[in-house]
Amino acid sequence: MGVVVTDAEVTLADVLALRLAIDAPLEDGTELVLRHRTTGVERDVRLGTPGARAREATLAVSLAPLELTAGRWDAYLRRDGKRSRLRSVDPGFSLDHLDAYALCRRTLAYRSYRTRNGYLALKISDAEPVAEVRAIWFREGRFEVTGLLAYTGLEDDDSRHEARLTLDRRQTNTRLRATATVQGVRFHAAVSLVDVLAADPDTGADSGTWEPALEVEGVPTPLRLGSRLDDVDGKRRRLHYPSATVDGVPIRPCYTADDELRIEVGG
């Protein structure tokens, strides 16, 4: 069964839309199988004969009824008990699509992608409201960050929402607040680096970690700052920002293993 995915996308309605290049129509009884890479749990969908042309077929599979859990799911085609992984030539990545997808309030986020070996897979993540980071820089003695609010259900329009940036240092239960700007789902926040040091003067040259979050009018819980709406996993290893130095103390942004933003001070 010669089948290759030429186009794959999870729509805004959480439907896996596939375009296939095939050497013969899919036979009745053919199944699409999704297998959880860690647990081995499988979900299958009977495809039948789509009635398309012999060299091309389109499929639409609603994902929510399958009760898929968070993690990575590999895609297979199965016929008469025999199955093979579903090859794909579509990289499955569009930043614009991910931005549009994140505008809706969701509990799970589905994303199709091509594995390094050229097969179709799904990445499923918990989708709690977050502040998605798009740019970070030090400028005129300030730390500045911009991005968009994901999975909050707010409209992407010109409406302004009252907001503030909070920085928490759990080691000393210290909190710093600064004004933030939110227009629609786009945000900009800045905080003085001098204020960061002054908020916890005992830090000195010792290391301290600050956790940033956004408090936004109309959103019931603070939004953690992170970066997940892209194809870069493991940002703590891959992204390294230059540090600023204030009164001899280095300050630099970094990411956790879960791709959440932190500000490290000292050491």
CSV table of C-alpha atoms in Angstrom, one decimal:
chain,number,residue,atom,x,y,z
A,1,MET,CA,0.0,0.0,0.0
A,2,GLY,CA,1.9,3.1,-1.3
A,3,VAL,CA,0.6,6.0,0.7
A,4,VAL,CA,2.4,9.3,1.5
A,5,VAL,CA,0.9,12.3,3.3
A,6,THR,CA,1.4,15.5,1.2
A,7,ASP,CA,-0.5,17.9,3.5
A,8,ALA,CA,-1.4,17.5,7.2
A,9,GLU,CA,-3.1,20.0,9.4
A,10,VAL,CA,-5.1,20.1,12.6
A,11,THR,CA,-7.9,22.5,11.9
A,12,LEU,CA,-9.3,25.0,14.4
A,13,ALA,CA,-12.1,22.5,15.1
A,14,ASP,CA,-9.5,19.9,16.1
A,15,VAL,CA,-10.0,17.8,12.9
A,16,LEU,CA,-7.0,16.1,11.5
A,17,ALA,CA,-7.1,17.0,7.8
A,18,LEU,CA,-4.9,14.9,5.5
A,19,ARG,CA,-4.2,14.9,1.8
A,20,LEU,CA,-2.6,11.6,0.6
A,21,ALA,CA,-0.8,10.6,-2.5
A,22,ILE,CA,-1.8,7.0,-3.2
A,23,ASP,CA,-1.0,4.4,-5.8
A,24,ALA,CA,-4.5,2.8,-5.5
A,25,PRO,CA,-7.8,3.7,-3.8
A,26,LEU,CA,-7.8,2.9,-0.1
A,27,GLU,CA,-9.5,-0.5,0.4
A,28,ASP,CA,-12.6,-0.9,2.5
A,29,GLY,CA,-11.5,-1.8,6.0
A,30,THR,CA,-8.4,0.3,6.0
A,31,GLU,CA,-7.8,1.9,9.4
A,32,LEU,CA,-5.8,4.9,10.6
A,33,VAL,CA,-4.1,3.9,13.9
A,34,LEU,CA,-2.7,6.4,16.3
A,35,ARG,CA,-0.3,4.9,18.9
A,36,HIS,CA,0.9,6.7,22.0
A,37,ARG,CA,4.7,6.6,21.9
A,38,THR,CA,5.2,6.2,25.6
A,39,THR,CA,2.3,4.0,26.8
A,40,GLY,CA,1.5,2.0,23.6
A,41,VAL,CA,-2.2,2.9,23.9
A,42,GLU,CA,-3.8,2.8,20.5
A,43,ARG,CA,-6.9,4.5,18.9
A,44,ASP,CA,-8.1,3.5,15.4
A,45,VAL,CA,-10.5,5.0,12.9
A,46,ARG,CA,-12.0,3.0,10.1
A,47,LEU,CA,-11.4,4.8,6.8
A,48,GLY,CA,-13.2,2.6,4.2
A,49,THR,CA,-13.0,3.7,0.6
A,50,PRO,CA,-13.0,7.5,0.3
A,51,GLY,CA,-14.0,7.4,-3.3
A,52,ALA,CA,-11.3,9.8,-4.4
A,53,ARG,CA,-9.1,9.6,-7.5
A,54,ALA,CA,-6.6,6.7,-7.6
A,55,ARG,CA,-3.6,9.0,-7.1
A,56,GLU,CA,-5.0,11.3,-4.4
A,57,ALA,CA,-7.3,11.1,-1.3
A,58,THR,CA,-8.4,13.4,1.4
A,59,LEU,CA,-9.3,12.4,4.9
A,60,ALA,CA,-10.8,14.3,7.9
A,61,VAL,CA,-10.6,12.7,11.3
A,62,SER,CA,-12.2,14.4,14.4
A,63,LEU,CA,-9.7,14.0,17.2
A,64,ALA,CA,-11.7,14.9,20.3
A,65,PRO,CA,-13.9,11.8,20.2
A,66,LEU,CA,-10.8,9.6,20.2
A,67,GLU,CA,-10.0,10.7,23.8
A,68,LEU,CA,-6.3,11.1,23.1
A,69,THR,CA,-4.1,12.1,26.0
A,70,ALA,CA,-1.1,14.4,26.2
A,71,GLY,CA,2.1,13.1,24.5
A,72,ARG,CA,3.2,12.1,21.1
A,73,TRP,CA,1.2,9.8,18.9
A,74,ASP,CA,2.6,8.0,15.8
A,75,ALA,CA,0.3,7.4,12.8
A,76,TYR,CA,-0.1,4.0,11.0
A,77,LEU,CA,-2.3,2.6,8.3
A,78,ARG,CA,-3.6,-1.0,9.0
A,79,ARG,CA,-5.2,-3.4,6.6
A,80,ASP,CA,-5.9,-7.1,7.2
A,81,GLY,CA,-4.0,-7.0,10.5
A,82,LYS,CA,-0.9,-5.6,8.8
A,83,ARG,CA,0.2,-2.0,9.6
A,84,SER,CA,2.9,0.4,8.4
A,85,ARG,CA,3.9,3.8,9.6
A,86,LEU,CA,2.4,6.6,7.6
A,87,ARG,CA,5.0,8.5,5.7
A,88,SER,CA,4.8,12.3,5.3
A,89,VAL,CA,6.5,14.9,3.2
A,90,ASP,CA,4.7,17.8,4.9
A,91,PRO,CA,6.8,19.5,7.7
A,92,GLY,CA,3.5,20.4,9.3
A,93,PHE,CA,4.5,23.8,10.7
A,94,SER,CA,2.9,27.2,10.3
A,95,LEU,CA,3.5,29.9,12.9
A,96,ASP,CA,0.5,31.8,11.6
A,97,HIS,CA,-1.7,28.8,12.0
A,98,LEU,CA,-0.5,28.1,15.5
A,99,ASP,CA,-1.2,31.7,16.5
A,100,ALA,CA,-4.8,31.4,15.1
A,101,TYR,CA,-5.3,28.0,16.8
A,102,ALA,CA,-4.2,29.4,20.2
A,103,LEU,CA,-6.9,32.1,20.1
A,104,CYS,CA,-9.6,29.7,21.2
A,105,ARG,CA,-10.0,28.5,24.8
A,106,ARG,CA,-8.9,24.9,24.9
A,107,THR,CA,-8.0,22.1,27.3
A,108,LEU,CA,-5.9,20.2,24.9
A,109,ALA,CA,-3.8,21.4,21.9
A,110,TYR,CA,-3.3,19.1,18.9
A,111,ARG,CA,-0.5,19.5,16.4
A,112,SER,CA,0.5,17.4,13.4
A,113,TYR,CA,4.1,17.2,12.4
A,114,ARG,CA,6.7,15.2,10.5
A,115,THR,CA,9.2,13.2,12.5
A,116,ARG,CA,12.9,13.3,11.8
A,117,ASN,CA,12.6,10.0,10.0
A,118,GLY,CA,9.8,11.3,7.7
A,119,TYR,CA,6.6,9.9,9.3
A,120,LEU,CA,3.4,11.6,10.4
A,121,ALA,CA,2.8,12.1,14.1
A,122,LEU,CA,0.7,14.1,16.5
A,123,LYS,CA,1.9,16.2,19.5
A,124,ILE,CA,-0.8,16.7,22.1
A,125,SER,CA,-0.3,19.1,25.0
A,126,ASP,CA,-2.3,20.5,27.9
A,127,ALA,CA,-3.6,23.9,26.8
A,128,GLU,CA,-4.0,26.1,29.9
A,129,PRO,CA,-4.0,29.9,29.3
A,130,VAL,CA,-0.4,31.2,29.0
A,131,ALA,CA,1.5,34.3,27.8
A,132,GLU,CA,3.4,33.1,24.8
A,133,VAL,CA,6.8,34.9,24.5
A,134,ARG,CA,7.9,36.1,21.0
A,135,ALA,CA,10.7,38.5,21.8
A,136,ILE,CA,13.0,39.3,24.7
A,137,TRP,CA,15.7,42.0,25.0
A,138,PHE,CA,17.5,44.3,27.4
A,139,ARG,CA,17.2,48.0,26.5
A,140,GLU,CA,18.0,51.2,28.4
A,141,GLY,CA,18.4,49.3,31.7
A,142,ARG,CA,15.1,47.4,31.3
A,143,PHE,CA,14.1,43.8,30.7
A,144,GLU,CA,11.4,43.8,28.0
A,145,VAL,CA,9.2,41.0,26.6
A,146,THR,CA,6.5,40.8,23.9
A,147,GLY,CA,4.2,38.1,22.8
A,148,LEU,CA,0.6,36.9,22.7
A,149,LEU,CA,-2.0,35.5,25.1
A,150,ALA,CA,-2.8,31.9,24.2
A,151,TYR,CA,-5.9,29.8,25.0
A,152,THR,CA,-7.5,32.6,26.9
A,153,GLY,CA,-10.5,33.1,24.6
A,154,LEU,CA,-9.8,36.9,24.3
A,155,GLU,CA,-10.5,38.5,21.0
A,156,ASP,CA,-7.6,39.4,18.7
A,157,ASP,CA,-8.8,43.0,18.3
A,158,ASP,CA,-7.9,46.6,19.4
A,159,SER,CA,-9.4,46.2,22.9
A,160,ARG,CA,-7.1,47.2,25.7
A,161,HIS,CA,-7.0,45.2,28.9
A,162,GLU,CA,-5.5,46.4,32.2
A,163,ALA,CA,-2.4,44.2,33.0
A,164,ARG,CA,0.7,44.0,35.0
A,165,LEU,CA,3.9,42.0,35.0
A,166,THR,CA,4.8,40.2,38.2
A,167,LEU,CA,8.2,38.7,39.1
A,168,ASP,CA,8.3,36.2,42.0
A,169,ARG,CA,11.5,34.9,43.7
A,170,ARG,CA,10.3,31.8,45.5
A,171,GLN,CA,13.6,31.5,47.5
A,172,THR,CA,12.7,34.6,49.5
A,173,ASN,CA,9.0,35.0,48.8
A,174,THR,CA,9.7,38.3,47.1
A,175,ARG,CA,7.4,39.9,44.5
A,176,LEU,CA,8.0,42.7,42.1
A,177,ARG,CA,5.3,44.3,40.0
A,178,ALA,CA,5.5,46.4,36.8
A,179,THR,CA,3.0,47.8,34.3
A,180,ALA,CA,2.2,45.8,31.2
A,181,THR,CA,0.3,46.6,28.0
A,182,VAL,CA,-2.3,44.2,26.5
A,183,GLN,CA,-4.1,45.0,23.3
A,184,GLY,CA,-6.4,42.3,22.1
A,185,VAL,CA,-4.1,39.3,22.6
A,186,ARG,CA,-0.8,41.0,22.1
A,187,PHE,CA,1.2,42.1,25.2
A,188,HIS,CA,4.3,44.1,26.0
A,189,ALA,CA,5.9,44.3,29.4
A,190,ALA,CA,9.0,45.9,30.8
A,191,VAL,CA,10.7,46.1,34.2
A,192,SER,CA,13.7,48.0,35.4
A,193,LEU,CA,16.8,45.8,36.1
A,194,VAL,CA,17.7,48.2,38.9
A,195,ASP,CA,14.3,47.5,40.5
A,196,VAL,CA,14.9,43.8,40.2
A,197,LEU,CA,18.1,44.0,42.2
A,198,ALA,CA,16.6,46.5,44.7
A,199,ALA,CA,13.7,44.2,45.4
A,200,ASP,CA,16.0,41.6,46.9
A,201,PRO,CA,19.2,43.4,47.8
A,202,ASP,CA,20.7,40.4,49.7
A,203,THR,CA,21.0,38.5,46.4
A,204,GLY,CA,24.3,40.2,45.6
A,205,ALA,CA,26.5,37.9,43.5
A,206,ASP,CA,24.6,34.8,44.7
A,207,SER,CA,22.2,33.3,42.1
A,208,GLY,CA,18.5,33.9,42.3
A,209,THR,CA,15.7,33.0,40.0
A,210,TRP,CA,12.6,35.2,39.2
A,211,GLU,CA,9.4,33.7,37.7
A,212,PRO,CA,7.5,36.2,35.5
A,213,ALA,CA,3.8,36.1,35.0
A,214,LEU,CA,1.1,38.4,33.6
A,215,GLU,CA,-2.1,39.4,35.4
A,216,VAL,CA,-4.7,40.4,32.8
A,217,GLU,CA,-8.1,41.9,33.2
A,218,GLY,CA,-10.7,39.4,32.1
A,219,VAL,CA,-8.4,36.4,32.7
A,220,PRO,CA,-9.1,34.7,36.1
A,221,THR,CA,-5.6,33.3,36.8
A,222,PRO,CA,-2.1,34.7,36.3
A,223,LEU,CA,-0.5,33.7,33.0
A,224,ARG,CA,2.9,32.1,33.1
A,225,LEU,CA,5.4,33.4,30.5
A,226,GLY,CA,6.7,30.6,28.2
A,227,SER,CA,7.4,29.6,24.6
A,228,ARG,CA,5.7,26.6,23.2
A,229,LEU,CA,3.9,27.7,20.0
A,230,ASP,CA,6.8,26.8,17.7
A,231,ASP,CA,8.8,23.8,16.6
A,232,VAL,CA,11.7,24.3,19.0
A,233,ASP,CA,11.7,21.9,21.9
A,234,GLY,CA,14.2,22.0,24.8
A,235,LYS,CA,14.8,25.8,24.7
A,236,ARG,CA,16.9,25.7,27.8
A,237,ARG,CA,19.6,23.8,25.8
A,238,ARG,CA,19.1,25.6,22.5
A,239,LEU,CA,18.4,29.2,23.3
A,240,HIS,CA,21.0,31.3,25.0
A,241,TYR,CA,20.4,35.0,25.6
A,242,PRO,CA,23.1,37.5,26.3
A,243,SER,CA,23.2,38.8,29.9
A,244,ALA,CA,23.1,42.4,31.2
A,245,THR,CA,25.3,43.5,34.1
A,246,VAL,CA,23.9,45.9,36.8
A,247,ASP,CA,26.2,47.0,39.6
A,248,GLY,CA,28.5,44.1,38.7
A,249,VAL,CA,25.6,41.5,38.9
A,250,PRO,CA,24.8,39.6,35.8
A,251,ILE,CA,21.1,39.2,34.8
A,252,ARG,CA,19.9,37.0,32.0
A,253,PRO,CA,16.7,35.3,30.7
A,254,CYS,CA,16.5,31.6,30.2
A,255,TYR,CA,14.0,28.8,29.9
A,256,THR,CA,13.2,25.8,32.2
A,257,ALA,CA,13.0,22.2,30.9
A,258,ASP,CA,9.2,22.9,30.4
A,259,ASP,CA,10.0,26.0,28.2
A,260,GLU,CA,8.8,28.5,30.8
A,261,LEU,CA,10.7,31.8,31.0
A,262,ARG,CA,12.9,32.7,34.0
A,263,ILE,CA,15.2,35.5,34.9
A,264,GLU,CA,18.4,34.5,36.6
A,265,VAL,CA,20.3,37.0,38.7
A,266,GLY,CA,23.9,36.6,39.8
A,267,GLY,CA,26.2,33.6,39.8
